[in-house]
Coordinates of C-alpha atoms and ligand atoms in Angstrom, one line a residue:
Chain A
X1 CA 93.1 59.2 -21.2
X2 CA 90.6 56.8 -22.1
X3 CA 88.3 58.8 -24.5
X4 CA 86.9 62.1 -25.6
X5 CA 83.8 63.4 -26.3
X6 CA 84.2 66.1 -28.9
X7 CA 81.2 68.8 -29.4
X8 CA 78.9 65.5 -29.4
X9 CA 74.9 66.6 -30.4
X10 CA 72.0 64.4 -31.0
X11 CA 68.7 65.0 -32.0
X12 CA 65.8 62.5 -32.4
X13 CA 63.2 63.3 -34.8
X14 CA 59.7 61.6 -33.5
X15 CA 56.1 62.6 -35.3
X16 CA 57.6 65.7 -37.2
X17 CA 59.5 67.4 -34.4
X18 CA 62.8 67.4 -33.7
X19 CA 64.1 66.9 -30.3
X20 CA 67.7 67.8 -29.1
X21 CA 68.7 65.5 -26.6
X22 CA 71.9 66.4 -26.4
X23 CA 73.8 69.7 -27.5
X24 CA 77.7 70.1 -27.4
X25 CA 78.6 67.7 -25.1
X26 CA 82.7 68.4 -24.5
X27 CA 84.5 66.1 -22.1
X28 CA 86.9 64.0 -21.1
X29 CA 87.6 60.6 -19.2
X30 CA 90.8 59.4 -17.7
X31 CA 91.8 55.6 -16.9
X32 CA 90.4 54.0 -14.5
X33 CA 87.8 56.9 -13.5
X34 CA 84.9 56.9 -12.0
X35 CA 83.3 59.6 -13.1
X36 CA 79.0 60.5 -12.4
X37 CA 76.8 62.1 -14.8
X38 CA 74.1 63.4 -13.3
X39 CA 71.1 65.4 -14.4
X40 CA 67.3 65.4 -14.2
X41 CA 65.6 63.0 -16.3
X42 CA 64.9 63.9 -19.7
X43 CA 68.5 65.6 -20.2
X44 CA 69.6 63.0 -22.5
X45 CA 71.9 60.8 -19.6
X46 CA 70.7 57.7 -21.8
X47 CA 71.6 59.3 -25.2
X48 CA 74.8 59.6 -23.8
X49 CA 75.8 56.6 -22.4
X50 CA 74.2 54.8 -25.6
X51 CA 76.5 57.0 -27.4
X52 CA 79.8 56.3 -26.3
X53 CA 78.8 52.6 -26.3
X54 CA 78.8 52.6 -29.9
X55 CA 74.9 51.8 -29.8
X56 CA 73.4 54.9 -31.5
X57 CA 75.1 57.7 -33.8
X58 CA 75.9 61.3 -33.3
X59 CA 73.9 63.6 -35.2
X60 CA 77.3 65.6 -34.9
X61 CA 80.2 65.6 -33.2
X62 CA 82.5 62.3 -32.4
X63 CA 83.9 60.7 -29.5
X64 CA 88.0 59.9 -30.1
X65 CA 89.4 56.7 -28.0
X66 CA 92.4 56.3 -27.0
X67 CA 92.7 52.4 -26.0
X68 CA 94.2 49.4 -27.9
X69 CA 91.5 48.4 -29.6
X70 CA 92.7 44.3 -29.1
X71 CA 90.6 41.4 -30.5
X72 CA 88.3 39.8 -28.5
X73 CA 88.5 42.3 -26.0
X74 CA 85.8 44.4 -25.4
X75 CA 85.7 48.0 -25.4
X76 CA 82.6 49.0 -23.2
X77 CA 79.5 46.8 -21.3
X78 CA 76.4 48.7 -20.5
X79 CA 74.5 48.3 -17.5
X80 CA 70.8 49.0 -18.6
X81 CA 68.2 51.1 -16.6
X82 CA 66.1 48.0 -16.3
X83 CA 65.1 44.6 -18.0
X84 CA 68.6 44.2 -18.8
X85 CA 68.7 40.2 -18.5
X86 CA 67.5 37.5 -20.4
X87 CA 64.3 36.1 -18.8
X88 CA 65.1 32.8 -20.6
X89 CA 68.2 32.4 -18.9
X90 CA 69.7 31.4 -15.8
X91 CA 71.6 33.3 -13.1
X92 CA 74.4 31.9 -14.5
X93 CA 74.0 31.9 -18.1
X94 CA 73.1 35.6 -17.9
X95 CA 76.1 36.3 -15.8
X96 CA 78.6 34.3 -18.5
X97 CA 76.7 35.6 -21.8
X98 CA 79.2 38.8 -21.6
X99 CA 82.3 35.7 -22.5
X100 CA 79.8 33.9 -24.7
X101 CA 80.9 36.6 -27.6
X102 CA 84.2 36.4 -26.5
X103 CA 84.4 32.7 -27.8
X104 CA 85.5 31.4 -24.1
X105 CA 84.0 27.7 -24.1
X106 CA 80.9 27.0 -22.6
X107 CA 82.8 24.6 -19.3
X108 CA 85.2 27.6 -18.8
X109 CA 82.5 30.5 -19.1
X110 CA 80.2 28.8 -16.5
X111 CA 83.2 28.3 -14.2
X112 CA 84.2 31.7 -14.2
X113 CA 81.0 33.1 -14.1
X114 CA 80.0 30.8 -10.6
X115 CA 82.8 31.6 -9.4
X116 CA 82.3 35.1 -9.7
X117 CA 78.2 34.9 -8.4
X118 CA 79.6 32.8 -5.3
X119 CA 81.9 35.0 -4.3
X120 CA 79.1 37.9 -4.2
X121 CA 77.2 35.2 -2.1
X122 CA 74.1 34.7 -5.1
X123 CA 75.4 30.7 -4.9
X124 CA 72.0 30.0 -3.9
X125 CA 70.4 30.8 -7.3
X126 CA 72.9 30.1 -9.4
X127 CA 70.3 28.1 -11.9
X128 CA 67.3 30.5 -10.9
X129 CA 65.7 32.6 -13.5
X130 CA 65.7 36.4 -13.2
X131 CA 61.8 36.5 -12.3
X132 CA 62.9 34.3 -9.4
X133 CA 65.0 37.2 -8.2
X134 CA 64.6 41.1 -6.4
X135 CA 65.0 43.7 -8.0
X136 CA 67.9 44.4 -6.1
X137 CA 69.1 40.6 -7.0
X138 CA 68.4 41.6 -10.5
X139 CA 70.6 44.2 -10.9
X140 CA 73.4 42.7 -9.4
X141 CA 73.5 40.5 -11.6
X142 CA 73.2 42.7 -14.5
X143 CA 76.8 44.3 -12.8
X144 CA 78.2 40.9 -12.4
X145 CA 77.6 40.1 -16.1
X146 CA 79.2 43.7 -17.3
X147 CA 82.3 43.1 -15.0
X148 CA 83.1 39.8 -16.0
X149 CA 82.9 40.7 -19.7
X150 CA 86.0 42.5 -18.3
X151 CA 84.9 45.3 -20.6
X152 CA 87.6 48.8 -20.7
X153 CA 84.7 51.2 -20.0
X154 CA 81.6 50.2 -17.4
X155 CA 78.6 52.3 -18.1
X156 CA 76.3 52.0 -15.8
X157 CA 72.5 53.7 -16.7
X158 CA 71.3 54.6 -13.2
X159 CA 71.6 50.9 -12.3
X160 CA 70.0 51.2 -9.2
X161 CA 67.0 54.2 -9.7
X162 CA 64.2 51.7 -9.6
X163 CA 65.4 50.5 -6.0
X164 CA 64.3 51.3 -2.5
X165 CA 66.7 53.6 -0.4
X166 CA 67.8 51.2 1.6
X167 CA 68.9 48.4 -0.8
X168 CA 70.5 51.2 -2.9
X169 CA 73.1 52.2 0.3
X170 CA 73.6 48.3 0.1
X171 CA 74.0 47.8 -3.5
X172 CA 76.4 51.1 -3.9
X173 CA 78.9 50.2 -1.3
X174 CA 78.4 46.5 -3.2
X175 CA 79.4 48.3 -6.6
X176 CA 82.6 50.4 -4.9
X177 CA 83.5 46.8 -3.4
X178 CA 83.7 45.2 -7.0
X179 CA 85.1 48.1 -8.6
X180 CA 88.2 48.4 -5.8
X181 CA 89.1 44.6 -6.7
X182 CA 88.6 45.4 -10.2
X183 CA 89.4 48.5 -11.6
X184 CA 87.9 49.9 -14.6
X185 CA 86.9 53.2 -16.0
X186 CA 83.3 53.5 -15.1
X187 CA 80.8 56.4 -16.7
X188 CA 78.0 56.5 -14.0
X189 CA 74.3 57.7 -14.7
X190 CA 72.3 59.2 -12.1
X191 CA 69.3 61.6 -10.9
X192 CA 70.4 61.1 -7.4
X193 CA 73.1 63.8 -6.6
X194 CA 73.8 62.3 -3.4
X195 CA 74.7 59.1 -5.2
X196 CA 77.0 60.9 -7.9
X197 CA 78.7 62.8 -5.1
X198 CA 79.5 59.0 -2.8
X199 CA 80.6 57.2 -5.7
X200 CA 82.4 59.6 -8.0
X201 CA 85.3 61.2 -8.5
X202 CA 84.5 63.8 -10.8
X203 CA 81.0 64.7 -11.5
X204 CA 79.4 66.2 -14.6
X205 CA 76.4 67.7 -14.1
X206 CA 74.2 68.3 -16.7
X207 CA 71.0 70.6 -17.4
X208 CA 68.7 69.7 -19.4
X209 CA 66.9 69.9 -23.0
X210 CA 69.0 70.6 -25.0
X211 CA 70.8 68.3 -23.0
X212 CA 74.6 69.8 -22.2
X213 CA 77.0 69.6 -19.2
X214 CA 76.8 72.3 -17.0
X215 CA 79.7 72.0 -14.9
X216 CA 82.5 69.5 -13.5
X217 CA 83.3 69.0 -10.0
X218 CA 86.2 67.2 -8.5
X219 CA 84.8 64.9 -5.8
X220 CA 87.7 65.1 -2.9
X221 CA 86.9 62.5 -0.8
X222 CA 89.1 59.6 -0.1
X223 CA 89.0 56.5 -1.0
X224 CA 87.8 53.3 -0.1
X225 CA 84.2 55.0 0.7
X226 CA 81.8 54.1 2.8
X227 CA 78.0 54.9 3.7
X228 CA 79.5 57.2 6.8
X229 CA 80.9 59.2 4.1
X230 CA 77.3 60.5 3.8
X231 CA 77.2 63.1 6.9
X232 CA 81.2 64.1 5.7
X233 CA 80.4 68.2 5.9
X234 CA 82.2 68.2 2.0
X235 CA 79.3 66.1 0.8
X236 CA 76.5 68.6 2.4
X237 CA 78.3 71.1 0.4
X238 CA 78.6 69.7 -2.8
X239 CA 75.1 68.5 -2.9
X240 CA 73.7 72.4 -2.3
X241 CA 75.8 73.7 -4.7
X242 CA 74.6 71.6 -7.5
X243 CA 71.2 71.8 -6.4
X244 CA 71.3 75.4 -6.3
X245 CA 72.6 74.9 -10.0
X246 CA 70.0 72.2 -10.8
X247 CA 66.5 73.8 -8.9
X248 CA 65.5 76.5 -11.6
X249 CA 65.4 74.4 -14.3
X250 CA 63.2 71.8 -12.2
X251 CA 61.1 74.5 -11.1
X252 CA 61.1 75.5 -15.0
X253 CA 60.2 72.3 -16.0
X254 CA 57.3 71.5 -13.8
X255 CA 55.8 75.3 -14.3
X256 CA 56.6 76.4 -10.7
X257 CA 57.5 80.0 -10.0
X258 CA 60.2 80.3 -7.8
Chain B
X1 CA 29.8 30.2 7.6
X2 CA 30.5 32.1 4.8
X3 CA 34.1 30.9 5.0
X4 CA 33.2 27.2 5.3
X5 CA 30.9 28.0 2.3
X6 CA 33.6 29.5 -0.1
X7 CA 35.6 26.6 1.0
X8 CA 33.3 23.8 0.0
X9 CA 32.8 25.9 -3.8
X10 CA 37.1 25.8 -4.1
X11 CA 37.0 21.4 -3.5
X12 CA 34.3 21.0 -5.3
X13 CA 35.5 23.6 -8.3
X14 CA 37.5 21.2 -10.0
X15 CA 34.8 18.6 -9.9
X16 CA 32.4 20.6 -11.4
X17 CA 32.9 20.3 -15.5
X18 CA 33.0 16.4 -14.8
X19 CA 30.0 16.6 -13.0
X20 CA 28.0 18.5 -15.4
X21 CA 28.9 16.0 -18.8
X22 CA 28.5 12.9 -16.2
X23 CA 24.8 14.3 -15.4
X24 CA 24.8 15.3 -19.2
X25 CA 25.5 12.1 -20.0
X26 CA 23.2 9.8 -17.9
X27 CA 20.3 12.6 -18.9
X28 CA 21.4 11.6 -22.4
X29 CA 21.2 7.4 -21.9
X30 CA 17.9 7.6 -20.5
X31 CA 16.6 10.0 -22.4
X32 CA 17.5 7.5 -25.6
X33 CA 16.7 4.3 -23.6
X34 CA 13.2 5.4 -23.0
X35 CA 13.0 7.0 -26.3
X36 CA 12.5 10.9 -25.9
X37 CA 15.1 11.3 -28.1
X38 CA 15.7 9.4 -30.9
X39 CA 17.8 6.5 -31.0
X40 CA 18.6 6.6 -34.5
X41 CA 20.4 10.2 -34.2
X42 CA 21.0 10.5 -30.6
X43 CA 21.8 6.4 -29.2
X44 CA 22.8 6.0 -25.7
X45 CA 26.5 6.8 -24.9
X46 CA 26.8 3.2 -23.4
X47 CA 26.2 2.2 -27.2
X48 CA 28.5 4.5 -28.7
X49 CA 31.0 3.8 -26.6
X50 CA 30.5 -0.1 -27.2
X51 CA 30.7 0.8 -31.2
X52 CA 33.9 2.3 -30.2
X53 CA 35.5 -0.4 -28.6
X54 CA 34.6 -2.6 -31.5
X55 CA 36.2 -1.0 -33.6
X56 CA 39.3 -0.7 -31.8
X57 CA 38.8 -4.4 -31.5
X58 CA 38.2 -5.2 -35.1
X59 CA 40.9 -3.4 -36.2
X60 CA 38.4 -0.9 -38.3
X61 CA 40.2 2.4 -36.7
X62 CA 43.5 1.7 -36.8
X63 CA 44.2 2.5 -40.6
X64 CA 42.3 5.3 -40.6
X65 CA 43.5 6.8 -37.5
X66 CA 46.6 6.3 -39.0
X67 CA 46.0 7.9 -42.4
X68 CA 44.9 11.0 -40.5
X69 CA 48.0 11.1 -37.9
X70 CA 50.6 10.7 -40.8
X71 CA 48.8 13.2 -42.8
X72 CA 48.8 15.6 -39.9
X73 CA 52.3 15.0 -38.7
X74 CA 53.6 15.7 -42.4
X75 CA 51.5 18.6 -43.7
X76 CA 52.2 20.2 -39.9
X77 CA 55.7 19.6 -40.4
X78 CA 56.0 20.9 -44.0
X79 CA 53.4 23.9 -43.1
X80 CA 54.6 24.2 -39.0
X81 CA 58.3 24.8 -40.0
X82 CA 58.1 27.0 -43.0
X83 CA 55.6 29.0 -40.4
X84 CA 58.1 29.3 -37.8
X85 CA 61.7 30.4 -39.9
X86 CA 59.6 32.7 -42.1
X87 CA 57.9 34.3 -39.1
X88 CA 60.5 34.7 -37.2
X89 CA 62.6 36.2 -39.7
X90 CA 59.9 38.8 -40.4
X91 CA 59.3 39.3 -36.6
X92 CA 63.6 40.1 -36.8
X93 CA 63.7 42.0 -40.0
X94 CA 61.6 45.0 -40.7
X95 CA 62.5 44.6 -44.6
X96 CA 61.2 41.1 -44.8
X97 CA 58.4 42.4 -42.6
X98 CA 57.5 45.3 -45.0
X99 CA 57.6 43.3 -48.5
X100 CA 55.7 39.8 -47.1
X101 CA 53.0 41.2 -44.5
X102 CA 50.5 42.7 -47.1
X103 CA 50.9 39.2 -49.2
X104 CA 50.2 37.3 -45.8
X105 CA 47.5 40.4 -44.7
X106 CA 45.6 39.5 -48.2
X107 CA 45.8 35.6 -48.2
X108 CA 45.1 34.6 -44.7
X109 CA 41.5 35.3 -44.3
X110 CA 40.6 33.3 -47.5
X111 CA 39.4 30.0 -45.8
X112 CA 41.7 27.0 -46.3
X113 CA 38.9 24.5 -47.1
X114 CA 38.0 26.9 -50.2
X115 CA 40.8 26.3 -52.0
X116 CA 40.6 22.8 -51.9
X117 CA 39.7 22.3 -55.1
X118 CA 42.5 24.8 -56.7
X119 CA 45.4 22.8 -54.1
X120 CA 43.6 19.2 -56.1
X121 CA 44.5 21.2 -59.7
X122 CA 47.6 21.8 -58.8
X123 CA 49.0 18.7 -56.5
X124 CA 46.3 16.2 -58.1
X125 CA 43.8 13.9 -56.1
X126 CA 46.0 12.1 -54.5
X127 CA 47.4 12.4 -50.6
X128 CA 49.9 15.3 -52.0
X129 CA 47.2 17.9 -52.3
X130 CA 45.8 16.8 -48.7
X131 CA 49.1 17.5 -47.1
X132 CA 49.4 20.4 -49.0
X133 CA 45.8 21.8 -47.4
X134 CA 47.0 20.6 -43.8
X135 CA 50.2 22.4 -44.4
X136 CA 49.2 25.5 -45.4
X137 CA 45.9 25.6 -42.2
X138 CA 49.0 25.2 -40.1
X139 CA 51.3 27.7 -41.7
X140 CA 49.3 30.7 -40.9
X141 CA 48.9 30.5 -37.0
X142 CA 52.2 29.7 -37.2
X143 CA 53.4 32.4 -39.0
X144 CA 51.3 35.1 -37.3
X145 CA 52.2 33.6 -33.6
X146 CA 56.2 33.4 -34.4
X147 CA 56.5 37.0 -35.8
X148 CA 54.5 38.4 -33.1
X149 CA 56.8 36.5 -30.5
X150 CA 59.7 38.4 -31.9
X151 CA 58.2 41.9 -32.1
X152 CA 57.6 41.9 -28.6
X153 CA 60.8 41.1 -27.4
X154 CA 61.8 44.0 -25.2
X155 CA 64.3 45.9 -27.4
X156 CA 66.7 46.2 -24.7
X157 CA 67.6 43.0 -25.4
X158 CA 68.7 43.5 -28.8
X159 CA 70.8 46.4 -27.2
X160 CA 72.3 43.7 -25.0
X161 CA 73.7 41.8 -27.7
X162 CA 74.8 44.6 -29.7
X163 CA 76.4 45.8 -26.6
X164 CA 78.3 42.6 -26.2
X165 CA 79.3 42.1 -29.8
X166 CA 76.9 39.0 -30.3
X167 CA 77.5 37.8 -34.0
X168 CA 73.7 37.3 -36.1
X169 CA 74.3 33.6 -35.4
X170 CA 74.2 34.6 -31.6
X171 CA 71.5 36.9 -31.5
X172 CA 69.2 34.6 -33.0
X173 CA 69.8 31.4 -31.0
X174 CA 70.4 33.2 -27.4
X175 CA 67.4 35.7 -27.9
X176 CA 65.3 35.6 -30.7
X177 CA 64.5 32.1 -30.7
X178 CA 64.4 30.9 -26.8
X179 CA 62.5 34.8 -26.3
X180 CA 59.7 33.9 -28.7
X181 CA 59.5 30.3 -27.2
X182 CA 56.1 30.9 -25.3
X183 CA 54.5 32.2 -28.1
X184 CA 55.9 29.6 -30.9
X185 CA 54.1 27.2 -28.3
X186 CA 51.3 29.1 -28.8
X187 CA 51.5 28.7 -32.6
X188 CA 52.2 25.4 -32.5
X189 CA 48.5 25.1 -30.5
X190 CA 47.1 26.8 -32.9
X191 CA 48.6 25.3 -35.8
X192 CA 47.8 21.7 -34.8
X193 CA 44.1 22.2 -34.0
X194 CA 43.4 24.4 -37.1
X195 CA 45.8 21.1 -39.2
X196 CA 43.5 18.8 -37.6
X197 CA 40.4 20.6 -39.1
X198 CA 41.3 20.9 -42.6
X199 CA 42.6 17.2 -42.0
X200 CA 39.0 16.2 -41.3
X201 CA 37.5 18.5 -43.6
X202 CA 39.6 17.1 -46.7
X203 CA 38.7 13.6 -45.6
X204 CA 35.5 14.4 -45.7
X205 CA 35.5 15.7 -49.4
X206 CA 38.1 13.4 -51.0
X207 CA 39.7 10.4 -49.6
X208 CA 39.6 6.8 -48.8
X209 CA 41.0 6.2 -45.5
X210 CA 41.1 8.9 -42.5
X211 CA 38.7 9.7 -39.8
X212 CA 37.0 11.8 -41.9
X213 CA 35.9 9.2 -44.0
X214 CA 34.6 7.1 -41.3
X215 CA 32.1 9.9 -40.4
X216 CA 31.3 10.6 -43.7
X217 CA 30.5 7.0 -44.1
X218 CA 28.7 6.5 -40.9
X219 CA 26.3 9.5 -42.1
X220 CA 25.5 7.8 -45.6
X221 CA 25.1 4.5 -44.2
X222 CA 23.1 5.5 -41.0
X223 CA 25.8 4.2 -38.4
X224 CA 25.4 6.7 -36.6
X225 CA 27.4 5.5 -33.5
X226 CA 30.6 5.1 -35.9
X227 CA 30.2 9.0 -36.5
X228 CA 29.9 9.6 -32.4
X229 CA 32.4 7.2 -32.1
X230 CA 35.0 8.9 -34.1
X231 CA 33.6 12.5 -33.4
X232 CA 35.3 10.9 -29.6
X233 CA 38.3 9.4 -31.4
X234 CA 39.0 13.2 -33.0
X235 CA 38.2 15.0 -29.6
X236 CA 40.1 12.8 -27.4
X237 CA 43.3 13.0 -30.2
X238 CA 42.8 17.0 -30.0
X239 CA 43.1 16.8 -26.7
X240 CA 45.8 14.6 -26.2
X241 CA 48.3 16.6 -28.5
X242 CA 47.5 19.5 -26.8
X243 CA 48.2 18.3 -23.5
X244 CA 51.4 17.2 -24.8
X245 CA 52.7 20.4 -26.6
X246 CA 51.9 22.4 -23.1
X247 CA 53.7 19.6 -21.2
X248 CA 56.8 20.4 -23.7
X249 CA 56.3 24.1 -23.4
X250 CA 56.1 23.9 -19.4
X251 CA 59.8 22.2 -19.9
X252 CA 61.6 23.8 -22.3
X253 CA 60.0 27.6 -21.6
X254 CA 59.9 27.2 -17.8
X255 CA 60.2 30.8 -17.2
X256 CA 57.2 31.8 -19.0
X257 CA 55.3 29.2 -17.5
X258 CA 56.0 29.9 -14.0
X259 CA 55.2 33.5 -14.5
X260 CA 51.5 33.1 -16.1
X261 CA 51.2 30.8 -13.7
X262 CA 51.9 33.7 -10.7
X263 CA 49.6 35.9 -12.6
X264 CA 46.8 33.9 -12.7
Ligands
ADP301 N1 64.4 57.0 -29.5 C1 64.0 58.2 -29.2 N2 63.2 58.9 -30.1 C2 62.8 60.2 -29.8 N3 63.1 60.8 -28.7 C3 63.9 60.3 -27.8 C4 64.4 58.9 -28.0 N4 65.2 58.6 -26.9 C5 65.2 59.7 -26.1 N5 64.4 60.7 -26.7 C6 64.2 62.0 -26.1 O1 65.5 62.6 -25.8 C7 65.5 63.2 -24.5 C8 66.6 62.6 -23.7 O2 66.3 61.2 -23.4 P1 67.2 60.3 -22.5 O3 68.5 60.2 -23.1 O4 66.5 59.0 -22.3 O5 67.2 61.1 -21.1 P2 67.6 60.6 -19.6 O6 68.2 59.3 -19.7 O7 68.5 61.7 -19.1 O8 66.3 60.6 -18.9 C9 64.1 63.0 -23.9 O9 63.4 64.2 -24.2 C10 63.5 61.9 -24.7 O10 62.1 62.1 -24.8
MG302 MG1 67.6 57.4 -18.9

C-alpha cells in the first residue's frame, strides 16, 4: 500500500457560502498503481489530487502513507491542468527544475534532464521556451519534468483535457510508454471515461457536489496497452455502465429531464 | 489597385513620423528666416543646432550633463532598488501588502516637486536633497510596477514550487523575480523618465551645475538657443536610456518579448 485516504471532506467557503467539494472520500492505493479518477467537472477531482499532494488541508478527515519518507526524495509531483511550466524557462530548465530542489548540481541536472527530452525525441527544442511549443509539446514536458523528479506518487490533473482527440491517443500511449520503463504509482484525473478505462487499472468514479466516490472498478485488461485496445468489447462495457451511473446527475446538473 | 495602394502606405509607414518633423522643421527655419515667427523665441533649427555643437565644442555641456547623469544614476539607484525589493516583497507577501499599501496609497499622489522644499529641510541645500527628490520620483513607479509584476504571476506557479519542495530562497529567484522581469522593465521605464523630471525640475529651483540650470539660465539671459539646445540634449538622453533599458529587457526577458511581439 502506498497511502489511504480516510473519510477525507473539504469544503471551501467563497462570498459567505460554503461549498463541499469533497465529502467522505474513502480509498485506497497500492504500489505502483495506476489508478483513474474520473468524474464530471465540478466534483472536486482537483481538490483531491491537491489534497493528497500535501498542497491544501482537509477540512476533515486525513490521508495515512505508508512510504519511507527518505530525504531528498520526493514524495509526490503534480502534473497541473494547464500553465504548469515556467514561461521564463527553457525546455530544459523546466524539465530539470523537479532536481533543482533536490540539490543535484546544475551540470548533472541539465544532463539528465537532455537526456531524458532526447530520448522522447523534443532534442530539437531543448533551449526553446514553452510559448515556442504545442500544447501537446507543452504538456509533455510538464510529464517529463514530474517523472524525472522521480517522485513516489504521479498525479496527473487531466493532463491532456485541453488537447485535440487525436494528439490525446498519441500522448496517452506516450504516457503508458514512460510509465512501463518507469514505474510509479500514478493517481490519474479525468472527465473522459474512455481515457480512465485505457489507462487504468482500477477506476474510481466519482459523482459530484458533494464530491464522493461512487464506485470502483477493476479494469481487466492486459497490459502493455495500446490504442486497439479501444474497440476490445470489455471497454464498450465498462464505459456504459459508468455512464449509465454518471448520466442523471449530468442531466441533473444542466436541468434536463430525462 | 487597392492592393498596390495598401502596399505603398506599409513602405512608406515607417517613413512617416520622420517626414512630418523634417517638413516641421524646414516650415519652422523659414518661417524664422523670413521672420513670421520670431527669432528671438522661435530661431531657426539650423541655429540651434549650431548653438549646440558649440557647446559641445567649448566644453560648456559637459559638466553639466554630467552633474545631471551622476545625480540621475544615484538617486535612481538609491530610489530604483529600494522600489524593486520592497515591491516585490509586497507583491509576494499579503502581510507586507496589507500594512504598507494604504501608506504608499496615501503618499504617492502628493507630487514629488512639492516636497522639495521639506526634502531641502531635511537633507540641506546641497546635492544630498536632490538625490534624495530623484530617488524618491523613481521609487514609486517602481514600487507600483514590481508589486504588480508579482501579483499576476499565475498562482499555479507557486503550486509548482510548493509541489517540488522549492526552499523561499528558490521560489524567489526561479519565479518571483525572472516572472515579474517584464514588468520590473517596465518600472524601470517609468522610473527613469519620471527621475529625469524631478532631476530637471530640482535644477531648475536649486543648483549650480545640471541641465536644468542651463535652461534656466538661457531663459534669464535671453539665449534662447542654449534652452532649445539642451531641451534636445534632455530629449535625445531620454531617449537613449530608453532604448537601452528595452534592448536589455529584449535580452534578458526574451520570452516576454517575443510574445508581445506575436500579439501585436
Ligand atoms: N479555491 C476555491 N474556492 C472556492 N471554491 C472552490 C475552490 N476550488 C474549487 N472550488 C469549488 O469546489 C468544487 C470542486 O472543484 P474542483 O476540485 O476544481 O473540481 P474538478 O477538478 O473536478 O473540476 C467546485 O464546485 C469549485 O467551484
Ligand atoms: Mg479540475
Amino acid at each position: 500500500m502506498v497511502f489511504e485516504c480516510i473519510e477525507l471532506s473539504k469544503s471551501y467557503v467563497s462570498r459567505g457560502a460554503e461549498v463541499t467539494a469533497l465529502q467522505s472520500v474513502d480509498f485506497t492505493v497500492r504500489e505502483q498503481e495506476f489508478v483513474c479518477i474520473v468524474g464530471p467537472s465540478g466534483c472536486g477531482k482537483t481538490t483531491l489530487l491537491k489534497i493528497i499532494a500535501g498542497l491544501i488541508e482537509p477540512t476533515s478527515g486525513k490521508i495515512v502513507f505508508s512510504i519511507p519518507q527518505s530525504n531528498g526524495h520526493l514524495r509526490s509531483a503534480m502534473v497541473f491542468q494547464e500553465q504548469g511550466l515556467f514561461p521564463w524557462m527553457s525546455v530544459q530548465d523546466n524539465v530539470a527544475f523537479g532536481l533543482e530542489t533536490q540539490g543535484i548540481s546544475l551540470a548533472e541536472r541539465r544532463e539528465l534532464a537532455s537526456d531524458f527530452i532526447v530520448k522522447v525525441g523534443l532534442a530539437g527544442f531543448m533551449h526553446s521556451f514553452p510559448h515556442e511549443l504545442s500544447g501537446g509539446m507543452r504538456q509533455r514536458v510538464a510529464i517529463l519534468r514530474a517523472f524525472l523528479a522521480n517522485p513516489h506518487i504521479l498525479l496527473m490533473d487531466e493532463p491532456f483535457g485541453a488537447l485535440d482527440s487525436q494528439t490525446r491517443l498519441v500522448m496517452q500511449e506516450e504516457l503508458l510508454r514512460i510509465w512501463r520503463d518507469h514505474r510509479k504509482t500514478v493517481i490519474y484525473v479525468t472527465h473522459d471515461i474512455e481515457e480512465a478505462i485505457l489507462l487504468g487499472d482500477r477506476l474510481l468514479v466519482m459523482s459530484g457536489r458533494p464530491g464522493r466516490i461512487r464506485q470502483e472498478i477493476n479494469i481487466p485488461l492486459e497490459r502493455p496497452r495500446h490504442l486497439a485496445n479501444r474497440d476490445h468489447p470489455e471497454v464498450a462495457e465498462i464505459r456504459w455502465h459508468i455512464w449509465k451511473m454518471l448520466e442523471d446527475e449530468v442531466r441533473k446538473d444542466l436541468s434536463i429531464l430525462s | 489597385m487597392r492592393m498596390t495602394g495598401e502596399r505603398l502606405w506599409l513602405r512608406l509607414e515607417p517613413w512617416l513620423p520622420i517626414l512630418i518633423v523634417g517638413l516641421g522643421l524646414i516650415g519652422w527655419e523659414t518661417a524664422s528666416r523670413a521672420g513670421l515667427l520670431s527669432p528671438l523665441f522661435f530661431p531657426p533649427p539650423t541655429k540651434i543646432l549650431n548653438t549646440l555643437l558649440q557647446m559641445i565644442i567649448n566644453g560648456k555641456l559637459l559638466p553639466h550633463l554630467s552633474a545631471t547623469l551622476s545625480r540621475l544614476a544615484i538617486g535612481f539607484s538609491i530610489g530604483g532598488l529600494s522600489g524593486l525589493v520592497l515591491g516585490l516583497g509586497m507583491g509576494w507577501s499579503p502581510r507586507l501588502r496589507t500594512v504598507v499599501d494604504p501608506l504608499i496609497a496615501a503618499l504617492h499622489p502628493i507630487p514629488k516637486i512639492a516636497i522639495f522644499p521639506l526634502i531641502m529641510i531635511i537633507f540641506g541645500i546641497g546635492e544630498a536633497s536632490k538625490v534624495v527628490a530623484i530617488a524618491i520620483a523613481a521609487f514609486f513607479p517602481m514600487l507600483i510596477n514590481c508589486m504588480s509584476g508579482v501579483r499576476q504571476l499565475n498562482p499555479v506557479y507557486f503550486e509548482v514550487t510548493e509541489n517540488y519542495g522549492a526552499s523561499a530562497w528558490k521560489t524567489f529567484s526561479r519565479v518571483v523575480f525572472p516572472g515579474s522581469l517584464p514588468s520590473i522593465f517596465t518600472g524601470v521605464r517609468l522610473a527613469v523618465n519620471m527621475a529625469m523630471v524631478i532631476a530637471i525640475a530640482v535644477e531648475l529651483l536649486a543648483a549650480k551645475e545640471g541641465l536644468g540650470v542651463i535652461i534656466w539660465f538661457s531663459w534669464q539671459t535671453l539665449r534662447i538657443e542654449e534652452l532649445y539646445a539642451s531641451l534636445i540634449v534632455i530629449g535625445v538622453l531620454g531617449f537613449g536610456i530608453n532604448l537601452a533599458i528595452q534592448s536589455i529587457s529584449r535580452k534578458l526577458a526574451p520570452w516576454q518579448v517575443e510574445q508581445s511581439e506575436r500579439q501585436e
